Coordinates of N, CA and C in Angstrom, one line a residue:
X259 N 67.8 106.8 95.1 CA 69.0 106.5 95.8 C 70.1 107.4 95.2
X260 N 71.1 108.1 96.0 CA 72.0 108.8 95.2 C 73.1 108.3 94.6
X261 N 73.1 108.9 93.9 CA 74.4 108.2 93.0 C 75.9 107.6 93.6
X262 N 76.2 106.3 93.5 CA 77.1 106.0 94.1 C 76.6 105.6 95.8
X263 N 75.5 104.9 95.8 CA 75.5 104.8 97.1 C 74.8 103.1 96.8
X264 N 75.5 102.2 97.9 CA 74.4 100.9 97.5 C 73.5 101.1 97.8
X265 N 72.8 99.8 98.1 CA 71.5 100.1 98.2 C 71.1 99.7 99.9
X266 N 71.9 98.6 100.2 CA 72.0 98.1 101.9 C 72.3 99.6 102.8
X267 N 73.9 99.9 102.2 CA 74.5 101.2 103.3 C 73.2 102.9 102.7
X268 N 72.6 102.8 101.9 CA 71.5 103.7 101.9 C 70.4 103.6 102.9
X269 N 70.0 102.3 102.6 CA 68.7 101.9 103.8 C 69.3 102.1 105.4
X270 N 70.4 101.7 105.2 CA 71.5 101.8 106.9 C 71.0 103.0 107.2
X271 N 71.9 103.9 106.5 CA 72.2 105.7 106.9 C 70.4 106.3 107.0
X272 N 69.8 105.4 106.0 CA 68.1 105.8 106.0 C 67.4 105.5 107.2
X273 N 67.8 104.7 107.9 CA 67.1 103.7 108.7 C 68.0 104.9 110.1
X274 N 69.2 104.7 110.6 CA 69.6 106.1 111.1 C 69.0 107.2 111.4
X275 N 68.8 107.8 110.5 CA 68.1 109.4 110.0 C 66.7 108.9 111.1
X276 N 66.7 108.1 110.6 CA 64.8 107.8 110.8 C 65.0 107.8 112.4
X277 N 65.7 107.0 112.9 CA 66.0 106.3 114.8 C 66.0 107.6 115.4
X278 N 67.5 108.0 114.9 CA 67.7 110.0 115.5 C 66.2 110.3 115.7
X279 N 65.6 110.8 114.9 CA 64.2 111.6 114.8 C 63.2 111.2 116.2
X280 N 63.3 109.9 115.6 CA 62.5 109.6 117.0 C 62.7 109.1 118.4
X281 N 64.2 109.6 118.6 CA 64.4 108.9 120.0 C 64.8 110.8 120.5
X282 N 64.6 112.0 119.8 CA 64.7 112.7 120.4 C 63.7 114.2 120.2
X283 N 63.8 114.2 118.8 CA 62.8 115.5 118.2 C 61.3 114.8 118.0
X284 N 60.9 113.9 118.0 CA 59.7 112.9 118.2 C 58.5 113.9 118.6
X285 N 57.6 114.1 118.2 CA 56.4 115.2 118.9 C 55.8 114.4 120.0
X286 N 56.1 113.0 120.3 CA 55.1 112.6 120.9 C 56.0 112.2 122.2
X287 N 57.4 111.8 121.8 CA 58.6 111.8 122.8 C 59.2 113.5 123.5
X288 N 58.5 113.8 123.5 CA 58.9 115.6 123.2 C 57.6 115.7 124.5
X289 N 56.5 115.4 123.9 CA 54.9 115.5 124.8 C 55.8 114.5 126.2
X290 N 55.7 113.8 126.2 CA 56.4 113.1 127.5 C 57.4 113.1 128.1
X291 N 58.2 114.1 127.8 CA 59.2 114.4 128.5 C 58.4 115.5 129.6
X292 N 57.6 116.3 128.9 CA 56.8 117.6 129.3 C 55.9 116.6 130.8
X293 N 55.7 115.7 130.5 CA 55.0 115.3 131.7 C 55.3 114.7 132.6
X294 N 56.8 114.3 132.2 CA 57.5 113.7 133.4 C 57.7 114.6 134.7
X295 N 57.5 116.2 134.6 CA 57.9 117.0 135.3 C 56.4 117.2 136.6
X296 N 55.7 116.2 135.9 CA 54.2 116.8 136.9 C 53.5 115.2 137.4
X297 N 53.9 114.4 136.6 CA 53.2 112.8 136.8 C 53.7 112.3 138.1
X298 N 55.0 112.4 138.9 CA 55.2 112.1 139.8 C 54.2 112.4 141.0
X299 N 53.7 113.4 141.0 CA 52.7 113.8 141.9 C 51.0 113.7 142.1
X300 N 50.9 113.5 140.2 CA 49.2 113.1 139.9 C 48.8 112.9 140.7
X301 N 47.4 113.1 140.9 CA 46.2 112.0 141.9 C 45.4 111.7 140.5
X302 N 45.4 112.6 139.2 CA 44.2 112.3 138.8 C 44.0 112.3 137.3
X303 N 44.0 111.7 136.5 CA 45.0 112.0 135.0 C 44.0 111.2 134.0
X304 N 44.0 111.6 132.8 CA 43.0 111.8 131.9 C 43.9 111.2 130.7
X305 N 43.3 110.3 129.8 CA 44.0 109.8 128.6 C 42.6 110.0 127.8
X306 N 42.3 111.3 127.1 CA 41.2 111.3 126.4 C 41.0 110.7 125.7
X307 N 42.4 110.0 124.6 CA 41.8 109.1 123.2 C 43.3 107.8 123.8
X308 N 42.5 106.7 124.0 CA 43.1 105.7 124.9 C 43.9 104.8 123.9
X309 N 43.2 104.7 122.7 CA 43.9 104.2 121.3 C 44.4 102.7 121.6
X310 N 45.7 102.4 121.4 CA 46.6 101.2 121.2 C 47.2 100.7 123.0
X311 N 46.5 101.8 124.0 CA 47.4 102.2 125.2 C 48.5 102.6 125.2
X312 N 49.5 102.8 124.5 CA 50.7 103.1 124.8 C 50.7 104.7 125.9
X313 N 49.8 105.9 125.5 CA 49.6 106.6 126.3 C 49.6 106.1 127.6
X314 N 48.2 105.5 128.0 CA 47.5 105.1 128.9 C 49.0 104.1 129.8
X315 N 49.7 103.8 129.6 CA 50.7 102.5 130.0 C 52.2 103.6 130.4
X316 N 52.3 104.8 129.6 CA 53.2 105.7 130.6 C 52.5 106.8 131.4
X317 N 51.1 106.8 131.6 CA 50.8 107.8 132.0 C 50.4 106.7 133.6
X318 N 50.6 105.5 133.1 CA 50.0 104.3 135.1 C 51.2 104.3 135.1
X319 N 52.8 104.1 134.2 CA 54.2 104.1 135.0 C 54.8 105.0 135.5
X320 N 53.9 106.1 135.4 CA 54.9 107.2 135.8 C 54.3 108.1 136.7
X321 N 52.7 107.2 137.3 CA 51.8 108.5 138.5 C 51.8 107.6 139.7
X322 N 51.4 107.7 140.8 CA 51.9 106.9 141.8 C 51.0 105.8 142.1
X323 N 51.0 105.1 142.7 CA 49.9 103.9 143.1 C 48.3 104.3 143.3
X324 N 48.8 105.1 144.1 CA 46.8 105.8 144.4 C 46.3 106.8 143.5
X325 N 47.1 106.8 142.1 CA 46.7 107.7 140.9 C 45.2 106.8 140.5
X326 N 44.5 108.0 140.2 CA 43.6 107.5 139.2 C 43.8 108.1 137.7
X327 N 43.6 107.1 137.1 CA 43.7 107.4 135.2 C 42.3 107.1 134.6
X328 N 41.7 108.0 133.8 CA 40.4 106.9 133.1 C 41.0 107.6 131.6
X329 N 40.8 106.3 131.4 CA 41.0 106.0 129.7 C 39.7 106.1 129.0
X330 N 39.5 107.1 128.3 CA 38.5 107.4 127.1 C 38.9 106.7 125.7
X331 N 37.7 105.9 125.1 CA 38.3 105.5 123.9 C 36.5 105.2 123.1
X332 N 36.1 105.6 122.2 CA 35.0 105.3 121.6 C 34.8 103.7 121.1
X333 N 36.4 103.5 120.8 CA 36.3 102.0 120.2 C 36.3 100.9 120.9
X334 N 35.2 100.3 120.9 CA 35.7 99.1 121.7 C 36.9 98.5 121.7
X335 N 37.7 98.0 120.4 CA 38.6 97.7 119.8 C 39.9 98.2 120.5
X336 N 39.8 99.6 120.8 CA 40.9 100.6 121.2 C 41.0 100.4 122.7
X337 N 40.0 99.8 123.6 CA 40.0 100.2 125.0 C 40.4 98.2 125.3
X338 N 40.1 97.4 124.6 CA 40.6 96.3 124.9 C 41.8 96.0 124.3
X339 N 42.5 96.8 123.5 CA 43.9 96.9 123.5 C 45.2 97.4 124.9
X340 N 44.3 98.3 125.1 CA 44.9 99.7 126.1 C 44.2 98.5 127.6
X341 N 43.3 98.1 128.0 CA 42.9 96.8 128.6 C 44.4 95.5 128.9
X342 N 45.1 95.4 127.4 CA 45.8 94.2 127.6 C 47.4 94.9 127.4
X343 N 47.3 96.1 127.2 CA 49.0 96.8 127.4 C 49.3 97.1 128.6
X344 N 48.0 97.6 129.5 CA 47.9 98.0 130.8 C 47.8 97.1 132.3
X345 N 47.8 96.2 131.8 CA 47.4 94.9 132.3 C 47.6 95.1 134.0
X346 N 49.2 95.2 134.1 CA 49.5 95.8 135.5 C 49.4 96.3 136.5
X347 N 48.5 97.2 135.5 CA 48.1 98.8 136.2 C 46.4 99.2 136.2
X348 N 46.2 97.5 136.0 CA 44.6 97.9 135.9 C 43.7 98.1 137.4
X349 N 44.0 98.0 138.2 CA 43.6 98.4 139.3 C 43.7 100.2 139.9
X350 N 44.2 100.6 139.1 CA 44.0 102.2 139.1 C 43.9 102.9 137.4
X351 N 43.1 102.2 136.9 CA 42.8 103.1 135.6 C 41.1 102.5 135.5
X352 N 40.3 103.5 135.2 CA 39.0 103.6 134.6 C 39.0 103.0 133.0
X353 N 38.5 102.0 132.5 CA 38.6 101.9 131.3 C 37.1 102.5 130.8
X354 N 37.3 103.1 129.6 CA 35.5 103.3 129.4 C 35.2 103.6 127.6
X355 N 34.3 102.7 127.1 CA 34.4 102.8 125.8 C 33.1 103.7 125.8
X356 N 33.6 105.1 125.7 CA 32.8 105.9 125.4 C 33.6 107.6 124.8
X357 N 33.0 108.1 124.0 CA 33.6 109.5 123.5 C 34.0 110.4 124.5
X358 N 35.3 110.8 124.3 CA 35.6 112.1 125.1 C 34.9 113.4 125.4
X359 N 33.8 113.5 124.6 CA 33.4 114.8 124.5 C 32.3 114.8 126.0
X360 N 32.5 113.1 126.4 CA 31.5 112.9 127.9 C 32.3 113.1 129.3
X361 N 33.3 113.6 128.5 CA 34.5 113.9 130.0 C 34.2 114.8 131.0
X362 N 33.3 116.0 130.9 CA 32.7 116.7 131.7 C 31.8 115.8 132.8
X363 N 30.9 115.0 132.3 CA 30.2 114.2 133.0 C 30.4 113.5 134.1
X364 N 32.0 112.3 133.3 CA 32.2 111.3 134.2 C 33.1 111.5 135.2
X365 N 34.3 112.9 134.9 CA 35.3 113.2 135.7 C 35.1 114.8 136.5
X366 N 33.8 114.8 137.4 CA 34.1 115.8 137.6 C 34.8 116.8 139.1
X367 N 36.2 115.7 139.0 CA 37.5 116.1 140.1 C 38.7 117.1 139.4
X368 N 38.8 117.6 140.3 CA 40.4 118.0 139.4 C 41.6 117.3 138.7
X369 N 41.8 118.1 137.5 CA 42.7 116.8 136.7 C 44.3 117.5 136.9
X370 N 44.5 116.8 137.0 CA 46.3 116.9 137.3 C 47.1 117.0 135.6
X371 N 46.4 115.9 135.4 CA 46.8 116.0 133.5 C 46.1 115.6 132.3
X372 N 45.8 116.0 131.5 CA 45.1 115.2 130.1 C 45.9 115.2 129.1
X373 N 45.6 114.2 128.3 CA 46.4 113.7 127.2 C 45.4 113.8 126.2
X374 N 45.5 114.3 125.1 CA 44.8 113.7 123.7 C 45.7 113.6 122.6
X375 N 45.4 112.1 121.9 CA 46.1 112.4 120.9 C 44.9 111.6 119.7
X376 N 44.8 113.0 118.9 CA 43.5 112.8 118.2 C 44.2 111.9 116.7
X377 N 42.9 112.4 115.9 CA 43.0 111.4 114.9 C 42.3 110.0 114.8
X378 N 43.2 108.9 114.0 CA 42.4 107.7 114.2 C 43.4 106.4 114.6
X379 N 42.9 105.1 115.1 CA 43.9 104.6 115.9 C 44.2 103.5 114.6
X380 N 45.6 103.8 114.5 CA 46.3 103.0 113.8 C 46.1 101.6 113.7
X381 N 46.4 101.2 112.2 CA 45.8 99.5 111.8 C 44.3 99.2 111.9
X382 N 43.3 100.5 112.1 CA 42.6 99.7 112.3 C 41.3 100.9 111.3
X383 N 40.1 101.2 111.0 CA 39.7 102.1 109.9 C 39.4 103.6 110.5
X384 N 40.2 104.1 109.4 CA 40.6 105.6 109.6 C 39.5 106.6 109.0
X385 N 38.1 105.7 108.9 CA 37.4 106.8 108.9 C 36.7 106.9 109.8
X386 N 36.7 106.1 111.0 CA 36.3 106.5 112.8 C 38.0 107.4 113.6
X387 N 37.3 108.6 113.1 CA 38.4 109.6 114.0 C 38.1 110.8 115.0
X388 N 38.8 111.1 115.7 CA 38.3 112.0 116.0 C 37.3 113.2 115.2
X389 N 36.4 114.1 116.1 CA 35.8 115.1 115.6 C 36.3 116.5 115.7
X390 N 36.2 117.3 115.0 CA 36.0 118.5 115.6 C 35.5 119.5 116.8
X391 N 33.9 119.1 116.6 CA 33.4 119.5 117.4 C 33.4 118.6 118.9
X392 N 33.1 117.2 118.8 CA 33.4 116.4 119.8 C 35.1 117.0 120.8
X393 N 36.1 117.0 119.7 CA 37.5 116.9 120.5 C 37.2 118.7 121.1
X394 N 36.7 119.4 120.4 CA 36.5 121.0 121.4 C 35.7 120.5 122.1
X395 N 34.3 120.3 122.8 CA 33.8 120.0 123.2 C 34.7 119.2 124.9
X396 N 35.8 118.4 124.6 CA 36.3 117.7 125.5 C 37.5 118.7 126.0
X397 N 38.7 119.0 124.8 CA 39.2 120.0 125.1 C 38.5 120.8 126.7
X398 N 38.3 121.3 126.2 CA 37.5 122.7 126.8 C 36.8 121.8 128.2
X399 N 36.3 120.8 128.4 CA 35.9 120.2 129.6 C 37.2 119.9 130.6
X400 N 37.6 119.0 129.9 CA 39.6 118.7 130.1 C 40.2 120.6 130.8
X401 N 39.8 121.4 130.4 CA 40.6 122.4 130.6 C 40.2 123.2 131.7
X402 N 38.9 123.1 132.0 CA 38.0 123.8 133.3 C 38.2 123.2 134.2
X403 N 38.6 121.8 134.0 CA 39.0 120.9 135.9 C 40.2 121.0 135.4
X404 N 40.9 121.4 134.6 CA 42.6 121.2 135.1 C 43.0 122.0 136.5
X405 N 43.7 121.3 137.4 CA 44.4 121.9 138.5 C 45.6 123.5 138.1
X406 N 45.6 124.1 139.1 CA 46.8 124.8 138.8 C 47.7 124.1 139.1
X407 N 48.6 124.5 137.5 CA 50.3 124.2 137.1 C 50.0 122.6 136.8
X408 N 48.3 122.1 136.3 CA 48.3 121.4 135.9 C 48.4 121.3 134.2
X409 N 49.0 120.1 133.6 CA 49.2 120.3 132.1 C 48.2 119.1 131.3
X410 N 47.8 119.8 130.1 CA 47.4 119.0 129.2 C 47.9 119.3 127.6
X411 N 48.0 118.0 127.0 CA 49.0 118.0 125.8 C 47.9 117.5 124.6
X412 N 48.1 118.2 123.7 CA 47.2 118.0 122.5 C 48.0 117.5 120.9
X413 N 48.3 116.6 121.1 CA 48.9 116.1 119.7 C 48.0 116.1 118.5
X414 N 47.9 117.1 117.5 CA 47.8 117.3 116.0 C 47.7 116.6 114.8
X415 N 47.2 115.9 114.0 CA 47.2 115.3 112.8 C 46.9 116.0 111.6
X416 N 47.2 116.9 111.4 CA 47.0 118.1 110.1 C 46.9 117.1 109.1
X417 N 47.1 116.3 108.6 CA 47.5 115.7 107.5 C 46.4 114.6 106.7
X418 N 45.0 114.6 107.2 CA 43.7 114.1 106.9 C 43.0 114.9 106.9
X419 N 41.7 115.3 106.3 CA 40.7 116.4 106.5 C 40.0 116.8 107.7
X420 N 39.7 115.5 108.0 CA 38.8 116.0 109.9 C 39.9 116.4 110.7
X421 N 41.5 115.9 110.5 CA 42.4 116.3 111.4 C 42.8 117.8 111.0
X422 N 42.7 118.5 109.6 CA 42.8 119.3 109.1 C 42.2 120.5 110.1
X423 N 40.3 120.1 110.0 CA 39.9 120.9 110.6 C 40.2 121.0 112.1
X424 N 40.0 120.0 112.9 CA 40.6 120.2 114.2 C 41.8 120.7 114.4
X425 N 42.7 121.1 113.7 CA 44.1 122.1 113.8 C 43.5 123.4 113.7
X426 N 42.3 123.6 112.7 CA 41.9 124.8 112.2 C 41.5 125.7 113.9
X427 N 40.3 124.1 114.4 CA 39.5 124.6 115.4 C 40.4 125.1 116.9
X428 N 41.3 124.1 117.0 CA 42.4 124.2 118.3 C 43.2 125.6 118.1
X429 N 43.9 125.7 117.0 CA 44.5 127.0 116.9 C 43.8 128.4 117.5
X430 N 42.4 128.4 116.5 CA 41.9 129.6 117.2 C 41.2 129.3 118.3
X431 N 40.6 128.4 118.7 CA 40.1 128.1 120.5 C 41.4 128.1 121.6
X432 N 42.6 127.9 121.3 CA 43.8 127.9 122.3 C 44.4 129.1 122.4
X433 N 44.0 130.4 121.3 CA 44.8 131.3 121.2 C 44.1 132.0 122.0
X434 N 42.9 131.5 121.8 CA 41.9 132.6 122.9 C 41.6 133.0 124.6
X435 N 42.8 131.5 125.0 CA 42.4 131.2 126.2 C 43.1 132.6 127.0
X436 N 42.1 132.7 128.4 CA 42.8 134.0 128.9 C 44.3 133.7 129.4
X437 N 44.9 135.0 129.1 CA 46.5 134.8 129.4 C 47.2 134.6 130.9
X438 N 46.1 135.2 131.9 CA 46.1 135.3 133.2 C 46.0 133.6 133.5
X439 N 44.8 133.2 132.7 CA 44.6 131.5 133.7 C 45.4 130.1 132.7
X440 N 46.1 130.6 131.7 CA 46.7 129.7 130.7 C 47.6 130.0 130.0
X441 N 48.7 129.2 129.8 CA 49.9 129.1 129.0 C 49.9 128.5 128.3
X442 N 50.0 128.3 126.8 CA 49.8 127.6 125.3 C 51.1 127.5 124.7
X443 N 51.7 126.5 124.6 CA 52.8 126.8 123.9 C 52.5 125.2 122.3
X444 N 53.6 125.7 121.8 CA 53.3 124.4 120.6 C 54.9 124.0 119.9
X445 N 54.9 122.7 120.0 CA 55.6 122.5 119.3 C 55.9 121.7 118.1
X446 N 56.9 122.2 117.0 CA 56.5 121.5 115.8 C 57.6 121.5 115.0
X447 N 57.8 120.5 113.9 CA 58.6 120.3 113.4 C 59.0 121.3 111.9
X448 N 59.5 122.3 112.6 CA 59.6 123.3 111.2 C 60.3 123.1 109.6
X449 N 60.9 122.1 109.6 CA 61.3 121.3 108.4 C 60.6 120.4 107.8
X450 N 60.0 119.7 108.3 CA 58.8 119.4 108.2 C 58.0 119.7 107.3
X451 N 57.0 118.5 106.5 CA 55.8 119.0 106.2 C 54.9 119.7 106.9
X452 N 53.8 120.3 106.2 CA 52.9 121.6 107.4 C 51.9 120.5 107.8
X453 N 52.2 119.4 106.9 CA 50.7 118.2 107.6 C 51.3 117.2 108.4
X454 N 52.5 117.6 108.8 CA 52.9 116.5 110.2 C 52.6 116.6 111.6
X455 N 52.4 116.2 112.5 CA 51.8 116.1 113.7 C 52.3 116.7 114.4
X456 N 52.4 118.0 115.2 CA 52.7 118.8 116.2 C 51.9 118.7 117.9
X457 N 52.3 119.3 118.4 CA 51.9 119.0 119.8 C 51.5 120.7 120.3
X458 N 50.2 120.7 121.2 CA 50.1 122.1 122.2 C 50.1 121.2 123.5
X459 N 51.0 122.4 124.4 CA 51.1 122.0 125.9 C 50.3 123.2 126.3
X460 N 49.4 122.7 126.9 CA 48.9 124.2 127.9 C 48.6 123.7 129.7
X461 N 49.4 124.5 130.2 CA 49.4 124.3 131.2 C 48.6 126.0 132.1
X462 N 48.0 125.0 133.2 CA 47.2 126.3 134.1 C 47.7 126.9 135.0
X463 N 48.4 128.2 134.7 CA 49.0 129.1 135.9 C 47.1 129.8 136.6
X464 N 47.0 129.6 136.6 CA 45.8 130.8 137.9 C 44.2 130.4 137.1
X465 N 43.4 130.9 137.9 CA 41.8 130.9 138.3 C 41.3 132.6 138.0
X466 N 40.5 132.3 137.3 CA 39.5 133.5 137.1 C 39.0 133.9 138.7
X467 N 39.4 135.3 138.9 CA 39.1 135.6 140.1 C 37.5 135.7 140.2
X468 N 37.1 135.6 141.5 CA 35.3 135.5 141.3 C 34.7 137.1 141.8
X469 N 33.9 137.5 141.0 CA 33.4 138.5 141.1 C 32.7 139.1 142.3

Protein backbone atom coordinates (compact mmCIF):
# COMPACT_ATOMS: atom_id res chain seq x y z
CA UNK A 1 0.00 0.00 0.00
CA UNK A 2 1.59 3.39 -0.55
CA UNK A 3 2.60 5.47 1.87
CA UNK A 4 0.08 7.58 3.27
CA UNK A 5 -2.84 5.94 1.88
CA UNK A 6 -5.54 3.97 4.13
CA UNK A 7 -6.29 1.05 3.65
CA UNK A 8 -10.36 1.31 2.75
CA UNK A 9 -9.67 4.53 0.17
CA UNK A 10 -6.70 2.15 -1.38
CA UNK A 11 -9.01 -0.92 -1.95
CA UNK A 12 -11.65 1.94 -3.31
CA UNK A 13 -9.24 3.61 -5.94
CA UNK A 14 -8.05 -0.38 -6.32
CA UNK A 15 -11.31 -1.72 -6.81
CA UNK A 16 -11.83 1.39 -9.56
CA UNK A 17 -8.70 0.66 -11.58
CA UNK A 18 -9.93 -2.88 -11.69
CA UNK A 19 -14.04 -1.76 -12.93
CA UNK A 20 -12.42 0.76 -15.72
CA UNK A 21 -10.47 -2.24 -17.16
CA UNK A 22 -13.21 -4.28 -17.47
CA UNK A 23 -16.14 -2.37 -18.51
CA UNK A 24 -14.05 -1.21 -21.52
CA UNK A 25 -10.36 -2.51 -22.51
CA UNK A 26 -11.62 -6.10 -21.33
CA UNK A 27 -10.32 -8.76 -24.15
CA UNK A 28 -13.37 -10.51 -23.90
CA UNK A 29 -15.68 -7.12 -23.76
CA UNK A 30 -13.60 -5.93 -26.74
CA UNK A 31 -14.36 -9.71 -28.57
CA UNK A 32 -18.16 -8.65 -28.33
CA UNK A 33 -18.34 -5.56 -29.26
CA UNK A 34 -16.68 -7.13 -32.64
CA UNK A 35 -19.72 -9.25 -32.91
CA UNK A 36 -22.30 -7.07 -32.36
CA UNK A 37 -21.63 -5.85 -35.91
CA UNK A 38 -22.60 -9.34 -37.62
CA UNK A 39 -25.02 -11.25 -34.85
CA UNK A 40 -27.94 -9.31 -35.87
CA UNK A 41 -28.12 -11.20 -39.12
CA UNK A 42 -26.67 -14.89 -38.06
CA UNK A 43 -28.56 -17.90 -39.20
CA UNK A 44 -25.81 -20.03 -37.78
CA UNK A 45 -23.26 -19.57 -34.97
CA UNK A 46 -20.80 -21.74 -33.19
CA UNK A 47 -19.72 -21.38 -29.36
CA UNK A 48 -16.85 -23.94 -29.59
CA UNK A 49 -15.95 -24.11 -25.78
CA UNK A 50 -19.53 -23.47 -24.10
CA UNK A 51 -17.87 -23.27 -20.51
CA UNK A 52 -20.05 -21.40 -17.74
CA UNK A 53 -22.48 -20.13 -20.88
CA UNK A 54 -21.99 -16.74 -20.60
CA UNK A 55 -20.72 -16.91 -24.32
CA UNK A 56 -23.44 -19.11 -25.32
CA UNK A 57 -26.28 -16.53 -23.50
CA UNK A 58 -24.93 -13.32 -25.66
CA UNK A 59 -24.35 -15.08 -28.65
CA UNK A 60 -28.82 -16.51 -28.34
CA UNK A 61 -29.42 -12.46 -27.17
CA UNK A 62 -28.08 -11.01 -29.84
CA UNK A 63 -28.88 -13.58 -33.17
CA UNK A 64 -32.46 -13.61 -34.18
CA UNK A 65 -35.17 -16.16 -33.34
CA UNK A 66 -34.49 -18.64 -36.22
CA UNK A 67 -30.70 -18.55 -35.34
CA UNK A 68 -29.18 -21.70 -34.74
CA UNK A 69 -26.25 -21.85 -32.05
CA UNK A 70 -24.69 -25.29 -30.99
CA UNK A 71 -22.72 -25.12 -28.03
CA UNK A 72 -19.58 -27.42 -27.84
CA UNK A 73 -18.39 -28.30 -24.40
CA UNK A 74 -16.40 -31.69 -23.43
CA UNK A 75 -17.62 -31.29 -19.89
CA UNK A 76 -20.62 -32.45 -18.94
CA UNK A 77 -20.40 -30.03 -16.03
CA UNK A 78 -19.86 -27.09 -18.55
CA UNK A 79 -22.87 -27.80 -20.97
CA UNK A 80 -25.39 -28.19 -17.92
CA UNK A 81 -24.32 -24.93 -16.69
CA UNK A 82 -24.59 -23.11 -20.19
CA UNK A 83 -28.13 -25.59 -20.19
CA UNK A 84 -29.35 -23.46 -17.02
CA UNK A 85 -27.84 -19.78 -18.08
CA UNK A 86 -29.54 -20.28 -21.39
CA UNK A 87 -32.60 -21.46 -20.31
CA UNK A 88 -34.64 -18.94 -22.53
CA UNK A 89 -33.06 -19.59 -25.53
CA UNK A 90 -33.03 -23.21 -25.45
CA UNK A 91 -35.12 -23.84 -28.24
CA UNK A 92 -32.62 -22.57 -30.76
CA UNK A 93 -29.25 -23.70 -29.39
CA UNK A 94 -27.76 -27.37 -29.91
CA UNK A 95 -26.35 -28.35 -26.56
CA UNK A 96 -23.63 -31.19 -27.02
CA UNK A 97 -21.13 -32.58 -24.52
CA UNK A 98 -18.65 -33.40 -26.85
CA UNK A 99 -14.92 -31.87 -28.08
CA UNK A 100 -14.74 -29.28 -30.55
CA UNK A 101 -12.26 -30.80 -32.57
CA UNK A 102 -15.83 -32.84 -33.91
CA UNK A 103 -17.10 -29.54 -35.31
CA UNK A 104 -16.35 -30.57 -38.79
CA UNK A 105 -18.72 -33.51 -38.46
CA UNK A 106 -21.73 -32.13 -36.66
CA UNK A 107 -21.90 -28.60 -38.39
CA UNK A 108 -21.58 -29.05 -41.74
CA UNK A 109 -23.54 -25.50 -42.88
CA UNK A 110 -22.12 -22.24 -43.15
CA UNK A 111 -21.16 -20.52 -39.96
CA UNK A 112 -21.89 -16.99 -39.65
CA UNK A 113 -19.72 -16.90 -36.36
CA UNK A 114 -17.48 -18.93 -34.02
CA UNK A 115 -16.48 -18.24 -30.68
CA UNK A 116 -13.62 -20.07 -28.82
CA UNK A 117 -12.55 -19.27 -25.69
CA UNK A 118 -9.90 -21.81 -24.75
CA UNK A 119 -8.33 -22.84 -21.69
CA UNK A 120 -10.10 -24.41 -18.77
CA UNK A 121 -13.59 -23.58 -17.24
CA UNK A 122 -13.32 -21.77 -14.18
CA UNK A 123 -14.01 -23.21 -10.53
CA UNK A 124 -13.86 -26.18 -11.66
CA UNK A 125 -10.27 -28.60 -12.43
CA UNK A 126 -7.82 -26.94 -14.54
CA UNK A 127 -6.17 -29.74 -15.67
CA UNK A 128 -9.16 -30.64 -18.32
CA UNK A 129 -8.27 -27.84 -20.86
CA UNK A 130 -8.26 -27.23 -23.90
CA UNK A 131 -5.60 -28.91 -26.46
CA UNK A 132 -3.44 -27.96 -28.88
CA UNK A 133 -3.85 -30.14 -31.32
CA UNK A 134 -7.70 -30.66 -30.65
CA UNK A 135 -8.28 -26.58 -30.61
CA UNK A 136 -6.22 -26.49 -34.36
CA UNK A 137 -7.97 -29.21 -35.35
CA UNK A 138 -11.44 -27.25 -34.70
CA UNK A 139 -9.99 -23.84 -35.48
CA UNK A 140 -9.30 -24.81 -38.85
CA UNK A 141 -12.82 -26.80 -39.28
CA UNK A 142 -14.58 -23.51 -37.68
CA UNK A 143 -12.68 -21.60 -40.48
CA UNK A 144 -13.50 -23.59 -43.80
CA UNK A 145 -17.47 -23.14 -43.19
CA UNK A 146 -17.02 -19.68 -42.15
CA UNK A 147 -19.38 -17.51 -44.51
CA UNK A 148 -17.98 -14.49 -46.30
CA UNK A 149 -17.49 -11.42 -43.91
CA UNK A 150 -18.21 -14.01 -41.58
CA UNK A 151 -16.14 -13.69 -38.10
CA UNK A 152 -14.63 -15.94 -35.67
CA UNK A 153 -12.87 -14.82 -32.38
CA UNK A 154 -10.18 -16.74 -30.58
CA UNK A 155 -9.54 -15.78 -26.99
CA UNK A 156 -5.83 -16.79 -25.63
CA UNK A 157 -4.70 -18.03 -22.25
CA UNK A 158 -0.80 -17.74 -22.52
CA UNK A 159 -0.46 -17.93 -19.04
CA UNK A 160 -0.60 -22.04 -18.25
CA UNK A 161 1.48 -24.40 -20.32
CA UNK A 162 -1.13 -26.12 -22.67
CA UNK A 163 -2.41 -22.51 -23.15
CA UNK A 164 1.23 -21.56 -23.71
CA UNK A 165 1.44 -23.94 -26.40
CA UNK A 166 -1.79 -23.13 -28.09
CA UNK A 167 -0.62 -19.35 -28.46
CA UNK A 168 2.56 -20.95 -29.80
CA UNK A 169 0.24 -23.08 -32.33
CA UNK A 170 -2.47 -20.25 -33.28
CA UNK A 171 0.17 -17.57 -34.01
CA UNK A 172 1.91 -19.44 -36.57
CA UNK A 173 -1.31 -21.37 -38.05
CA UNK A 174 -3.19 -17.71 -38.31
CA UNK A 175 -0.26 -16.01 -39.86
CA UNK A 176 -0.39 -18.37 -42.51
CA UNK A 177 -3.92 -18.01 -43.56
CA UNK A 178 -4.15 -16.86 -47.25
CA UNK A 179 -4.40 -13.04 -47.32
CA UNK A 180 -6.90 -13.05 -50.31
CA UNK A 181 -9.58 -15.34 -48.22
CA UNK A 182 -8.75 -13.96 -44.50
CA UNK A 183 -8.16 -11.10 -42.25
CA UNK A 184 -6.30 -11.75 -38.75
CA UNK A 185 -6.17 -9.12 -36.56
CA UNK A 186 -5.29 -9.45 -32.64
CA UNK A 187 -5.78 -7.77 -29.91
CA UNK A 188 -3.90 -7.37 -26.66
CA UNK A 189 -3.11 -5.77 -23.79
CA UNK A 190 0.38 -4.18 -24.24
CA UNK A 191 0.95 -3.23 -20.61
CA UNK A 192 0.21 -6.05 -19.63
CA UNK A 193 1.79 -9.24 -18.71
CA UNK A 194 2.85 -11.30 -22.04
CA UNK A 195 0.74 -14.29 -20.14
CA UNK A 196 -2.56 -12.31 -20.15
CA UNK A 197 -5.37 -13.28 -22.39
CA UNK A 198 -5.50 -11.64 -25.79
CA UNK A 199 -7.99 -12.16 -28.47
CA UNK A 200 -7.63 -13.02 -32.68
CA UNK A 201 -10.60 -11.82 -34.84
CA UNK A 202 -10.44 -13.35 -38.23
CA UNK A 203 -12.92 -12.57 -40.36
CA UNK A 204 -13.53 -14.06 -44.23
CA UNK A 205 -13.23 -11.51 -46.97
CA UNK A 206 -13.25 -14.13 -50.21
CA UNK A 207 -13.07 -17.92 -51.41
CA UNK A 208 -10.23 -19.63 -53.07
CA UNK A 209 -11.06 -19.32 -56.62
CA UNK A 210 -11.70 -22.98 -58.13
CA UNK A 211 -9.29 -24.14 -60.57
Amino acid sequence: MPEGSCGPCWKKRTDERREILQTVSNVLEQGRFSLLRVLGKARLVVDATAGNGRDTLFLAEHTPPEAHIYAFDIQKEAIQKTRAVTAAYAEKIHYLVCGHEFLGQIVPEEIDVAVFNLGYLPGADHGITTRTETTRRAAAAALTRLRVHGICLITVYPGHPEGSAEADMLAGYLSRLPVHEFTVGCYQLMNHKKTAPYLYLIERTGRRCPV
